[in-house]
Amino acid sequence: MYGHLVRRLLQFVVVLLLGSVAVWGFTFALPGDPATVLLGADASAAELAAVRARLGLDESIVGQYLSWIGHAVTGDLGASYYSGQPVVSDLFDRIPATVQLAGFAMVLTLLIAVPVGITVALRPYSVVGRVLQGYLTAGLAVPTFWLGLLLIIVLAVRLRWLPASSDYVPLWENPAGALSATILPAAAIAVHTSSVTARFLATSLGEVMGKDYIRTARAKGVPERDVIRRHALRNASLPTVTVVGLQLGGFLGGTVVIEAVFNYPGLGRLLYTAIGERDYALVQGGVLFVVATFLLLNLLVDVFYAVLDPRIRLT
Amino acid sequence: MSGAVNGVTAHRDATSVAPDPGAGPPVLSLRDLVVEFATPAGVVRAVNGMTYDVFGGETLGVVGETGSGKSVSVLAALGLISTPNLRRVTGEVLLGDVDLLTLPTAELRRRLGRDVAMVFQDAISALNPVRRVGDQIAEALRVHDRTLSSTAARARVVELLGLVGVPHPVTRHDQYPHQFSGGMCQRVMIAMAIANRPKVLIADEPTTALDVSVQAQILNLLRVARQETGAGIVLITHDLGVVAETADRVGVTYGGRIVESGDVTRIFTRPRHPYTAALLGALPRLDSASDRLLPIPGQPPDPSELPTGCAFAPRCPISRGRAVCTEARPEPVPDGSGASACHFPDEAASLLTAQADDPPVDQDDPGEPDNDPAPVLDVHDAVARFPVRSGVFARACAWVHAVDGVSLRVPAGRTLGLVGESGCGKTTLARLVLRLVEPTGGRILVDGDDVGKAGRSQLRRIRRRAQMVFQDPYASLNPRLSVGDNVAEPLRLQGLSRGQRRGQVADLFSRVGLRVEHADRLPSEFSGGQRQRVAIARALACAPGLLILDEPVSALDVSVQAQVLNLLADLQRETAMAYLFVSHDLAVIRQVADEVAVMYLGRIVESGSVRRVYDDPRHPYTRALLASVPVPDPVGRADRQRVPLGGDVPSPVNPPSGCRFRTRCPIATDRCAAEEPPLRPVAGGYTACHFAEETVGLAPEVPA
Ligand SMILES: Nc1ncnc2c1ncn2[C@@H]1O[C@H](COP(=O)(O)OP(=O)(O)OP(=O)(O)O)[C@@H](O)[C@H]1O
Ligand code: SF4
Ligand code: SF4
Ligand SMILES: [Mg+2]
């Protein structure tokens, strides 16, 4: 187990470093010079040079990377080209909002996916099972942004039950407000992700139900409810855990489209704007954060997986 | 799936396996059980009127070939079939006075595990991989006794683990199934099954996936379990030896029903159904090799189109086309202690006597094969090691010594049988010969050509002269090519024209006993035995001088196995091919081989002529193996004292020092740990044991 974890930890570090190189290199591949963008097309050569020097763009590429990553390790991601504010503080302004949305979306996803997945796996031919299967197909097919717009039009504009654009209301300050502000974007996301998760769960649960050890549990006289709860679900959850981890990583990286649709002040919208403005420092810092979060979640999924599966834990 | 399908007309009069008079009422009775599945090919009647009784304290052996409905009948009886295509379950399953088929699922579950318990084949996958072994046993106790505290359950589980012979029960309690060997998992399953002292214990092929030495341990354990609980045991198996060794009464299944039942000795000595007699004739024997097995022609019936008359009629040697056989289904007629479902039960026994009249021709003992100037296969000191990678950088930190210094020779027209338990390196050795595994050392010559040094084109030539046949013919045939094209494939690679190929394929098909008209069918349309014939035909296409047969009949039924073994014998006589025949089955090896080599943990521990190894084994391992094999002869089984080998084969990663067998050897001394015994000439063969001269006087149960 420890060998496994140490190996995964090293992998994490290596992939993160490679990722940082990619994040850094990618901004260079983009057309357009940030200094020109900042100052406008008719800035003088001297002005451009001064801005470049301020932004550190006159160093060699390797030098720029090394100083960037060196600072990044100490928690300094540089300053936004535009606002001049530290990138880190820009990011940290938005992270709570994104975490809250991600959390809501994940909870909703699981609340839908677990019962739906179980029902579809155990009663595929019942009326309810067929209806839910229809939901899964639809949930995968419907684009999230379209669903978001639909929810806004129906629930916010027509019925006026909920606000159309979502501000960030911290959960601990105003739970009811937070719920009403976040529920629509969370639901728009969760319809898609719950369909993916439920499908995974249904497939693996269906497979597990045919395993020999399920037959053994039945032959012992275990009631069917407990056969499913105690024997089938834990085994079936193993592959599902991976999917859920990936989805959560995706949420934390910012759900760009949904944040744009709902005008939600999260990380996704921040990055979206920064890319439009060629605010490289902010883009690099933001994407590095997203990549790191994603990898970290993956690592946690691996650890969790090992906790669930003794075959990994004990070898 | 609820088992609440109400019984229809039950043939109460159709006498099942009848008890000894005065044995009390049966603890479990199947009455005219019928099980049907809906498949795209139509309705499959997997069980067709299965009827038997089990009495307390006895072992009923249910024996029959694949697909004869042994498993489906008990699973359906206990409501354990959960496939959605189950169409019908009718008849009665009486547990005491209650018909299990009429119970709602919840009621049924209350009885499962308490009154009737099951032990399954392949125990490793029958245990939940993510739950502690002890907890899984405790669950069996606690579902039926909600008042049992967890400490009390734990104490009882530890006691049960000790009872079934799991060493260190307290530590083992908290481990997971993957930390147990197959044999140990089966012990755990048995502990789980006897936890509530059930009235009936149903064991479905409990030893099929296990090595012979472990099989003997488990069969002993089932005997202990019966004594402990007084349960009636239903032992389902395809192995006549296991039945003869353990059962009191026997039911023989064919086409989804019991065709003959009765006392075990009677069944084996005076069968009253021709199928039983034919099965006995098809069985290779450990105690005496017959010159030729008597296979049953054809194949078992297809349960989707069972004939109206006797299901055995198309293959029956005594029916001789009598109309009554194809028109009226014979019902079991009670006679003495059993019953036979044949219109002419008295003629069946004649099949056995006919065989006895035809005494087995003594096997010609081979001359000294070492005098043969150029053996077809000459393996000299072959070594194959595989790295075990672990740690952060996946460095090779240890080596699996799969094959560790093995030498053997196979001359033309001869068969070398290679036996050993799983994991001893048999298959690796076979694959080394064709360099499907890269050798770590040693020299392998095929027809004088060094396989290890051969370049690409030379290796291709060698692989044409030495062909391999695998255990699973389905996996080795291309499923998308017709069987004809599969067989023609090597010919095509040789550049033969289409017409030439067709002619040769037709010729090969007739040599292996396949119908040429079937050449256009796909492999999936053939039965296991036929597919193995196709694989053999393909191997023969290049007219090889050497066939390497890796467990070629292990997946086949007894009756079909005999067909394939006879085919191989005929082919060898015609072409003087050399065979390297790998098998875990000692009886099969005795039947086919001239010379035998016994492997243990990557080494040959004993070799020599069949006579020498089987009749005068000198290595304690060979002796223990031979003593572990169940003999299909119930007469005198009480006198066959056997002490099975303890423990499992140790890991080949760090084999024991000195003699590798010393951890399980009953006569090991200090010298065995210090000095590795060389394979040396002993009594006309070769044995790797320091005390080979002294083992001969020892009884099979060697004093400790
Ligand atoms: N779900 C199913 N659908 C269709 N046919 C089935 C199904 N389950 C089993 N069968 C068929 O029922 C027949 C009896 O199978 P069963 O497993 O009882 O045989 P068996 O005697 O136990 O053989 P084995 O020695 O291989 O275990 C087989 O022909 C099998 O193909
Ligand atoms: S009934 Fe006829 S076909 Fe069937 S076993 Fe008896 S003799 Fe053979
Ligand atoms: S050498 Fe020793 S341990 Fe090995 S088989 Fe002979 S007696 Fe047993
Ligand atoms: Mg079976």
Coordinates of C-alpha atoms in Angstrom, one line a residue, chain B residues 78-580:
Chain B
L78 CA -32.9 -23.0 -3.9
G79 CA -34.1 -20.0 -5.9
L80 CA -30.6 -18.9 -6.7
I81 CA -30.9 -18.5 -10.5
S82 CA -31.2 -14.8 -11.2
T83 CA -30.8 -14.7 -15.0
P84 CA -33.8 -12.9 -16.5
N85 CA -34.2 -15.6 -19.1
L86 CA -35.4 -18.2 -16.6
R87 CA -38.7 -19.3 -18.0
R88 CA -40.0 -22.0 -15.8
V89 CA -39.2 -24.0 -12.6
T90 CA -41.7 -26.7 -11.8
G91 CA -41.9 -29.8 -9.6
E92 CA -41.3 -30.0 -5.9
V93 CA -38.3 -29.4 -3.7
L94 CA -39.1 -30.8 -0.3
L95 CA -37.1 -29.7 2.6
G96 CA -38.8 -31.7 5.3
D97 CA -42.5 -31.0 4.7
V98 CA -42.0 -27.6 3.0
D99 CA -41.9 -27.2 -0.8
L100 CA -39.2 -24.6 -1.3
L101 CA -40.6 -23.7 -4.7
T102 CA -43.8 -22.4 -3.2
L103 CA -42.1 -20.1 -0.7
P104 CA -41.8 -16.4 -1.2
T105 CA -38.2 -15.2 -1.5
A106 CA -38.0 -13.8 2.0
E107 CA -39.3 -17.1 3.5
L108 CA -36.9 -19.1 1.4
R109 CA -33.9 -17.0 2.4
R110 CA -34.7 -17.8 6.1
R111 CA -34.1 -21.4 5.3
L112 CA -31.1 -21.0 3.1
G113 CA -27.8 -21.2 5.0
R114 CA -29.7 -22.5 8.0
D115 CA -31.3 -25.7 6.9
V116 CA -29.7 -26.1 3.6
A117 CA -26.3 -24.7 2.7
M118 CA -24.2 -24.6 -0.4
V119 CA -20.5 -24.9 -1.3
F120 CA -19.6 -23.7 -4.7
Q121 CA -16.8 -24.4 -7.2
D122 CA -14.1 -21.8 -7.5
A123 CA -14.3 -20.6 -3.9
I124 CA -12.0 -17.6 -4.6
S125 CA -14.7 -15.8 -6.7
A126 CA -17.4 -17.1 -4.4
L127 CA -16.1 -14.9 -1.6
N128 CA -16.7 -11.2 -1.5
P129 CA -13.3 -9.6 -2.3
V130 CA -13.8 -6.5 -0.2
R131 CA -15.0 -8.0 3.0
R132 CA -13.0 -9.8 5.7
V133 CA -13.2 -13.6 5.5
G134 CA -14.3 -13.8 9.2
D135 CA -17.0 -11.3 8.7
Q136 CA -18.4 -13.2 5.8
I137 CA -18.6 -16.4 7.9
A138 CA -20.1 -14.4 10.8
E139 CA -22.7 -13.0 8.5
A140 CA -24.0 -16.6 7.9
L141 CA -24.5 -16.9 11.6
R142 CA -25.9 -13.6 12.3
V143 CA -28.6 -13.5 9.6
H144 CA -30.2 -16.5 11.2
D145 CA -29.6 -15.4 14.8
R146 CA -30.1 -11.7 15.3
T147 CA -29.4 -12.0 19.0
L148 CA -25.9 -13.2 18.5
S149 CA -23.4 -10.6 19.7
S150 CA -20.4 -9.7 17.5
T151 CA -18.0 -11.0 20.1
A152 CA -19.8 -14.3 20.3
A153 CA -20.0 -14.5 16.6
R154 CA -16.3 -13.9 16.3
A155 CA -15.4 -16.6 18.8
R156 CA -17.6 -19.1 16.9
V157 CA -16.0 -18.1 13.6
V158 CA -12.5 -18.6 15.0
E159 CA -13.6 -22.0 16.2
L160 CA -15.1 -22.8 12.8
L161 CA -11.9 -21.7 11.0
G162 CA -10.0 -24.0 13.3
L163 CA -12.4 -26.8 12.6
V164 CA -12.0 -26.6 8.9
G165 CA -8.2 -26.6 9.2
V166 CA -7.3 -23.0 8.5
P167 CA -4.1 -22.4 10.4
H168 CA -3.8 -19.3 12.6
P169 CA -7.6 -18.7 12.7
V170 CA -7.4 -15.6 14.8
T171 CA -5.1 -13.8 12.3
R172 CA -6.9 -15.3 9.3
H173 CA -10.2 -14.1 10.6
D174 CA -9.4 -10.5 9.7
Q175 CA -7.8 -11.2 6.3
Y176 CA -9.4 -10.8 2.9
P177 CA -10.0 -13.6 0.3
H178 CA -7.2 -12.6 -2.0
Q179 CA -4.8 -13.4 0.9
F180 CA -6.0 -17.0 0.8
S181 CA -5.1 -19.8 -1.6
G182 CA -7.8 -21.6 -3.5
G183 CA -7.9 -24.5 -1.1
M184 CA -8.0 -22.2 1.9
C185 CA -10.9 -20.3 0.3
Q186 CA -12.8 -23.6 -0.1
R187 CA -12.2 -24.4 3.6
V188 CA -13.7 -21.0 4.4
M189 CA -16.7 -21.8 2.2
I190 CA -17.2 -25.0 4.1
A191 CA -16.9 -23.3 7.4
M192 CA -19.6 -20.9 6.2
A193 CA -21.8 -23.7 5.0
I194 CA -21.6 -25.7 8.3
A195 CA -21.8 -22.7 10.6
N196 CA -25.5 -23.3 11.3
R197 CA -25.3 -27.1 11.3
P198 CA -27.6 -27.4 8.2
K199 CA -29.6 -30.5 7.5
V200 CA -28.4 -30.6 3.9
L201 CA -25.1 -29.5 2.5
I202 CA -24.9 -29.2 -1.3
A203 CA -21.4 -29.1 -2.7
D204 CA -21.3 -28.2 -6.4
E205 CA -17.9 -29.3 -7.8
P206 CA -16.2 -28.3 -4.6
T207 CA -12.8 -29.5 -5.8
T208 CA -12.8 -29.0 -9.5
A209 CA -10.5 -26.0 -9.6
L210 CA -8.1 -27.5 -7.1
D211 CA -4.9 -29.5 -7.3
V212 CA -5.2 -33.2 -6.5
S213 CA -3.4 -32.9 -3.2
V214 CA -5.6 -30.1 -2.1
Q215 CA -8.7 -31.9 -3.5
A216 CA -7.9 -34.8 -1.2
Q217 CA -7.7 -32.4 1.8
I218 CA -11.1 -30.9 0.9
L219 CA -12.8 -34.2 0.4
N220 CA -11.6 -35.3 3.8
L221 CA -12.9 -32.1 5.2
L222 CA -16.4 -32.7 3.8
R223 CA -16.3 -36.1 5.5
V224 CA -15.5 -34.3 8.8
A225 CA -18.2 -31.8 8.2
R226 CA -20.7 -34.5 7.7
Q227 CA -19.7 -36.1 11.0
E228 CA -19.9 -32.8 12.8
T229 CA -23.3 -31.8 11.6
G230 CA -25.0 -35.0 10.6
A231 CA -26.0 -33.3 7.4
G232 CA -27.0 -35.1 4.3
I233 CA -24.5 -34.1 1.6
V234 CA -25.2 -33.8 -2.1
L235 CA -21.8 -33.9 -3.8
I236 CA -22.1 -32.7 -7.4
T237 CA -19.2 -33.6 -9.6
H238 CA -18.1 -34.7 -13.1
D239 CA -15.4 -36.9 -11.6
L240 CA -16.2 -40.5 -11.1
G241 CA -13.2 -41.0 -9.0
V242 CA -14.4 -38.4 -6.5
V243 CA -17.8 -40.1 -6.3
A244 CA -16.3 -43.6 -5.9
E245 CA -14.1 -42.2 -3.1
T246 CA -16.7 -40.3 -1.1
A247 CA -20.3 -41.2 -1.9
D248 CA -22.7 -43.7 -0.3
R249 CA -25.2 -43.5 -3.1
V250 CA -24.9 -42.2 -6.6
G251 CA -27.2 -40.6 -9.1
V252 CA -25.9 -40.4 -12.7
T253 CA -27.3 -37.5 -14.7
Y254 CA -27.9 -37.4 -18.4
G255 CA -30.0 -35.0 -20.4
G256 CA -31.3 -33.1 -17.4
R257 CA -32.4 -36.1 -15.3
I258 CA -31.1 -39.0 -13.2
V259 CA -30.8 -42.0 -15.5
E260 CA -29.4 -44.4 -12.9
S261 CA -29.2 -44.4 -9.1
G262 CA -28.1 -46.7 -6.5
D263 CA -25.5 -47.8 -4.0
V264 CA -22.1 -46.7 -5.0
T265 CA -20.5 -50.1 -5.2
R266 CA -23.4 -51.5 -7.2
I267 CA -23.2 -48.6 -9.7
F268 CA -19.5 -49.1 -10.3
T269 CA -19.6 -52.9 -10.4
R270 CA -23.0 -53.7 -11.9
P271 CA -24.3 -50.6 -13.7
R272 CA -27.8 -51.0 -14.9
H273 CA -27.8 -48.1 -17.4
P274 CA -25.7 -48.3 -20.5
Y275 CA -24.6 -44.6 -20.0
T276 CA -23.1 -45.4 -16.7
A277 CA -21.3 -48.5 -18.1
A278 CA -20.0 -46.5 -21.1
L279 CA -18.7 -43.7 -18.8
L280 CA -16.7 -46.2 -16.8
G281 CA -15.3 -47.6 -20.0
A282 CA -14.2 -44.1 -21.2
L283 CA -12.4 -43.3 -18.1
P284 CA -8.6 -43.4 -18.0
R285 CA -7.4 -45.4 -15.0
L286 CA -4.7 -44.7 -12.6
D287 CA -4.4 -48.2 -11.4
S288 CA -4.1 -49.9 -14.8
A289 CA -3.6 -48.4 -18.2
S290 CA -5.9 -50.0 -20.7
D291 CA -4.6 -50.3 -24.3
R292 CA -7.5 -48.3 -25.6
L293 CA -10.2 -46.3 -24.0
L294 CA -13.8 -46.9 -25.1
P295 CA -15.2 -43.5 -25.9
I296 CA -18.9 -42.9 -26.2
P297 CA -19.6 -41.9 -29.7
G298 CA -21.2 -38.5 -30.5
Q299 CA -22.0 -35.8 -28.0
P300 CA -24.2 -35.1 -25.1
P301 CA -27.7 -34.0 -26.1
D302 CA -28.5 -30.4 -26.8
P303 CA -31.0 -29.3 -24.1
S304 CA -32.9 -27.2 -26.6
E305 CA -33.9 -30.2 -28.7
L306 CA -34.2 -33.2 -26.4
P307 CA -35.4 -36.3 -28.2
T308 CA -38.9 -37.6 -27.4
G309 CA -37.6 -41.1 -26.5
C310 CA -34.5 -41.9 -24.5
A311 CA -32.1 -39.0 -24.5
F312 CA -29.2 -41.4 -24.7
A313 CA -30.6 -43.3 -27.7
P314 CA -28.4 -41.7 -30.4
R315 CA -25.2 -42.8 -28.5
C316 CA -26.4 -46.0 -26.9
P317 CA -24.4 -49.1 -27.6
I318 CA -27.1 -51.5 -26.6
S319 CA -30.2 -49.9 -28.1
R320 CA -29.4 -51.2 -31.6
G321 CA -32.1 -49.0 -33.1
R322 CA -35.0 -50.6 -31.1
A323 CA -38.1 -48.5 -31.7
V324 CA -39.1 -48.4 -28.1
C325 CA -35.9 -46.4 -27.3
T326 CA -36.6 -43.6 -29.6
E327 CA -40.4 -43.6 -29.0
A328 CA -40.9 -43.9 -25.3
R329 CA -39.0 -42.0 -22.7
P330 CA -37.8 -44.6 -20.1
E331 CA -38.9 -43.8 -16.6
P332 CA -36.7 -44.8 -13.7
V333 CA -37.7 -48.3 -12.6
P334 CA -36.8 -49.1 -9.0
D335 CA -34.7 -52.2 -8.5
G336 CA -33.1 -53.2 -5.3
S337 CA -31.5 -50.2 -3.8
G338 CA -31.7 -48.0 -6.9
A339 CA -33.4 -47.3 -10.2
S340 CA -32.5 -47.3 -13.8
A341 CA -34.2 -45.3 -16.5
C342 CA -33.5 -47.7 -19.3
H343 CA -35.8 -50.1 -21.1
F344 CA -33.2 -52.8 -21.0
P345 CA -31.4 -52.4 -17.7
D346 CA -30.2 -56.0 -17.7
E347 CA -28.2 -55.6 -20.8
A348 CA -26.1 -52.6 -19.5
A349 CA -23.9 -54.7 -17.2
S350 CA -22.9 -56.7 -20.2
L351 CA -21.0 -53.7 -21.5
L352 CA -18.7 -53.8 -18.6
T353 CA -18.1 -57.5 -18.7
A354 CA -17.5 -57.2 -22.4
Q355 CA -14.7 -54.9 -21.6
A356 CA -13.4 -57.1 -18.8
D357 CA -13.3 -60.0 -21.3
D358 CA -11.0 -57.9 -23.4
P359 CA -8.0 -57.8 -21.1
P360 CA -5.9 -54.6 -21.3
V361 CA -2.9 -55.3 -23.4
D362 CA 0.2 -54.7 -21.5
Q363 CA 1.9 -51.5 -22.5
D364 CA 5.2 -52.3 -24.2
D365 CA 7.8 -51.0 -22.0
P366 CA 10.0 -48.7 -24.1
G367 CA 13.6 -49.7 -24.7
E368 CA 16.2 -47.4 -23.4
P369 CA 15.2 -44.1 -25.1
D370 CA 18.6 -42.7 -24.1
N371 CA 20.1 -44.9 -26.7
D372 CA 18.2 -43.1 -29.3
P373 CA 20.8 -41.1 -31.2
A374 CA 18.7 -38.1 -32.1
P375 CA 15.6 -37.3 -30.1
V376 CA 13.1 -35.0 -31.7
L377 CA 13.1 -32.9 -28.6
D378 CA 16.1 -32.5 -26.4
V379 CA 15.9 -30.1 -23.6
H380 CA 19.1 -29.5 -21.7
D381 CA 19.1 -27.7 -18.4
A382 CA 16.4 -25.2 -19.4
V383 CA 15.8 -22.2 -17.2
A384 CA 13.1 -19.6 -17.3
R385 CA 12.8 -16.8 -14.8
F386 CA 10.4 -14.0 -14.6
P387 CA 11.1 -10.8 -12.7
V388 CA 8.7 -9.8 -9.9
R389 CA 8.5 -6.0 -10.0
S390 CA 7.6 -3.9 -7.0
G391 CA 8.6 -0.8 -5.1
V392 CA 8.6 2.8 -6.3
F393 CA 10.6 2.2 -9.4
A394 CA 9.2 -1.2 -10.3
R395 CA 12.6 -2.7 -10.1
A396 CA 12.9 -6.5 -10.4
C397 CA 13.4 -7.3 -6.7
A398 CA 12.8 -11.1 -7.0
W399 CA 12.5 -13.8 -9.6
V400 CA 9.9 -16.4 -10.2
H401 CA 11.8 -19.6 -10.8
A402 CA 9.2 -21.0 -13.2
V403 CA 11.5 -23.5 -14.8
D404 CA 14.8 -24.1 -13.1
G405 CA 17.2 -26.5 -14.7
V406 CA 15.0 -29.1 -16.5
S407 CA 16.3 -31.7 -18.9
L408 CA 14.3 -34.1 -21.0
R409 CA 14.3 -36.0 -24.3
V410 CA 11.5 -37.1 -26.4
P411 CA 12.3 -39.6 -29.3
A412 CA 10.2 -40.0 -32.4
G413 CA 6.9 -41.9 -31.9
R414 CA 7.0 -41.6 -28.2
T415 CA 5.1 -39.6 -25.6
L416 CA 6.6 -37.9 -22.7
G417 CA 4.0 -37.0 -20.0
L418 CA 4.7 -34.0 -17.9
V419 CA 2.7 -33.9 -14.7
G420 CA 2.6 -31.6 -11.7
E421 CA 0.3 -29.3 -9.7
S422 CA -0.7 -25.9 -10.9
G423 CA 2.1 -23.4 -10.9
C424 CA 4.9 -26.0 -11.0
G425 CA 6.1 -24.7 -14.4
K426 CA 4.6 -27.2 -16.8
T427 CA 3.1 -24.7 -19.2
T428 CA 6.2 -22.5 -19.1
L429 CA 8.3 -25.5 -20.0
A430 CA 6.0 -26.3 -22.9
R431 CA 6.1 -22.7 -24.2
L432 CA 9.9 -22.6 -23.9
V433 CA 10.2 -25.3 -26.5
L434 CA 8.7 -23.0 -29.1
R435 CA 10.3 -20.0 -27.6
L436 CA 7.0 -18.5 -26.8
V437 CA 8.8 -17.7 -23.5
E438 CA 12.4 -16.4 -23.8
P439 CA 14.7 -18.9 -22.0
T440 CA 16.9 -17.6 -19.3
G441 CA 19.4 -20.4 -19.8
G442 CA 19.9 -23.9 -21.1
R443 CA 19.6 -25.4 -24.5
I444 CA 16.6 -26.7 -26.3
L445 CA 17.0 -28.7 -29.5
V446 CA 14.2 -29.5 -31.9
D447 CA 15.4 -32.0 -34.5
G448 CA 18.9 -30.9 -33.6
D449 CA 18.2 -27.2 -34.2
D450 CA 18.9 -24.9 -31.3
V451 CA 15.7 -23.0 -30.5
G452 CA 17.3 -20.5 -28.3
K453 CA 19.9 -19.4 -31.0
A454 CA 17.6 -19.6 -34.0
G455 CA 17.1 -16.5 -36.1
R456 CA 13.7 -15.4 -37.3
S457 CA 13.3 -17.6 -40.3
Q458 CA 14.9 -20.6 -38.6
L459 CA 12.5 -20.1 -35.7
R460 CA 9.6 -20.1 -38.1
R461 CA 10.8 -23.4 -39.6
I462 CA 11.2 -24.9 -36.1
R463 CA 7.7 -23.7 -35.2
R464 CA 6.4 -25.5 -38.3
R465 CA 8.0 -28.7 -37.3
A466 CA 6.8 -28.4 -33.6
Q467 CA 3.2 -27.5 -33.2
M468 CA 1.3 -26.7 -30.0
V469 CA -2.2 -27.7 -29.0
F470 CA -3.7 -25.7 -26.1
Q471 CA -6.2 -26.5 -23.3
D472 CA -8.8 -24.1 -24.6
P473 CA -9.3 -24.7 -28.3
Y474 CA -11.7 -21.8 -28.6
A475 CA -9.2 -19.3 -27.5
S476 CA -6.6 -20.6 -29.9
L477 CA -8.8 -20.7 -33.0
N478 CA -9.7 -17.5 -34.9
P479 CA -13.4 -17.1 -34.1
R480 CA -14.1 -15.1 -37.3
L481 CA -12.6 -17.7 -39.7
S482 CA -14.4 -20.9 -40.6
V483 CA -12.9 -24.0 -39.1
G484 CA -11.7 -25.0 -42.6
D485 CA -9.9 -21.7 -43.0
N486 CA -8.5 -22.0 -39.5
V487 CA -7.0 -25.4 -40.4
A488 CA -5.8 -24.1 -43.8
E489 CA -4.1 -21.0 -42.3
P490 CA -0.7 -22.7 -41.8
L491 CA -0.9 -24.1 -45.3
R492 CA -1.7 -20.6 -46.7
L493 CA 1.4 -19.3 -45.0
Q494 CA 3.4 -22.0 -46.7
G495 CA 2.1 -20.7 -50.0
L496 CA -0.1 -23.5 -51.1
S497 CA -2.8 -22.7 -53.7
R498 CA -6.4 -22.6 -52.9
G499 CA -7.2 -25.9 -54.5
Q500 CA -4.3 -27.7 -52.8
R501 CA -5.4 -26.3 -49.5
R502 CA -9.0 -27.5 -50.0
G503 CA -7.7 -31.0 -50.7
Q504 CA -5.4 -31.1 -47.7
V505 CA -8.1 -29.7 -45.3
A506 CA -10.5 -32.4 -46.4
D507 CA -7.8 -35.0 -45.8
L508 CA -6.9 -33.5 -42.3
F509 CA -10.6 -33.3 -41.4
S510 CA -11.1 -37.0 -42.1
R511 CA -8.0 -37.9 -40.2
V512 CA -9.2 -36.2 -37.0
G513 CA -12.8 -37.5 -37.5
L514 CA -14.5 -34.3 -38.5
R515 CA -17.1 -34.1 -41.3
V516 CA -15.7 -32.3 -44.3
E517 CA -19.1 -30.7 -45.0
H518 CA -18.6 -28.8 -41.7
A519 CA -15.5 -27.0 -42.9
D520 CA -17.5 -23.8 -43.6
R521 CA -18.8 -23.5 -40.1
L522 CA -17.5 -21.2 -37.5
P523 CA -15.7 -22.5 -34.4
S524 CA -18.5 -21.3 -32.1
E525 CA -20.9 -23.8 -33.8
F526 CA -18.8 -26.7 -32.6
S527 CA -18.7 -28.5 -29.2
G528 CA -15.5 -28.5 -27.1
G529 CA -14.4 -31.9 -28.3
Q530 CA -14.9 -31.0 -31.9
R531 CA -13.0 -27.7 -31.5
Q532 CA -10.1 -29.6 -30.0
R533 CA -10.2 -31.8 -33.1
V534 CA -10.1 -28.7 -35.3
A535 CA -7.1 -27.5 -33.3
I536 CA -5.4 -30.8 -33.7
A537 CA -6.1 -30.8 -37.4
R538 CA -4.5 -27.4 -37.7
A539 CA -1.5 -28.5 -35.8
L540 CA -1.2 -31.5 -38.2
A541 CA -1.3 -29.3 -41.3
C542 CA 2.4 -28.8 -41.4
A543 CA 3.1 -32.5 -40.8
P544 CA 5.1 -31.7 -37.6
G545 CA 7.5 -34.1 -36.0
L546 CA 6.6 -32.9 -32.5
L547 CA 3.3 -32.0 -30.9
I548 CA 3.3 -30.1 -27.7
L549 CA 0.0 -30.7 -26.0
D550 CA -0.7 -28.5 -23.1
E551 CA -3.6 -29.9 -21.1
P552 CA -5.4 -30.8 -24.4
V553 CA -8.2 -32.7 -22.8
S554 CA -8.7 -30.9 -19.5
A555 CA -11.7 -28.9 -20.7
L556 CA -13.4 -32.0 -22.1
D557 CA -15.9 -34.4 -20.7
V558 CA -14.8 -38.0 -19.9
S559 CA -16.6 -39.5 -22.9
V560 CA -15.2 -36.9 -25.3
Q561 CA -11.8 -36.9 -23.7
A562 CA -11.5 -40.6 -24.5
Q563 CA -12.3 -39.8 -28.2
V564 CA -9.5 -37.2 -28.3
L565 CA -7.0 -39.4 -26.5
N566 CA -7.7 -42.3 -28.9
L567 CA -7.3 -39.9 -31.8
L568 CA -4.0 -38.8 -30.6
A569 CA -2.8 -42.4 -30.1
D570 CA -3.9 -43.3 -33.6
L571 CA -2.2 -40.3 -35.2
Q572 CA 1.0 -41.1 -33.3
R573 CA 0.9 -44.7 -34.6
E574 CA 0.4 -43.4 -38.2
T575 CA 3.1 -40.7 -38.3
A576 CA 5.5 -41.5 -35.5
M577 CA 5.2 -38.0 -34.1
A578 CA 6.8 -37.2 -30.8
Y579 CA 4.4 -35.9 -28.1
L580 CA 5.2 -33.7 -25.1

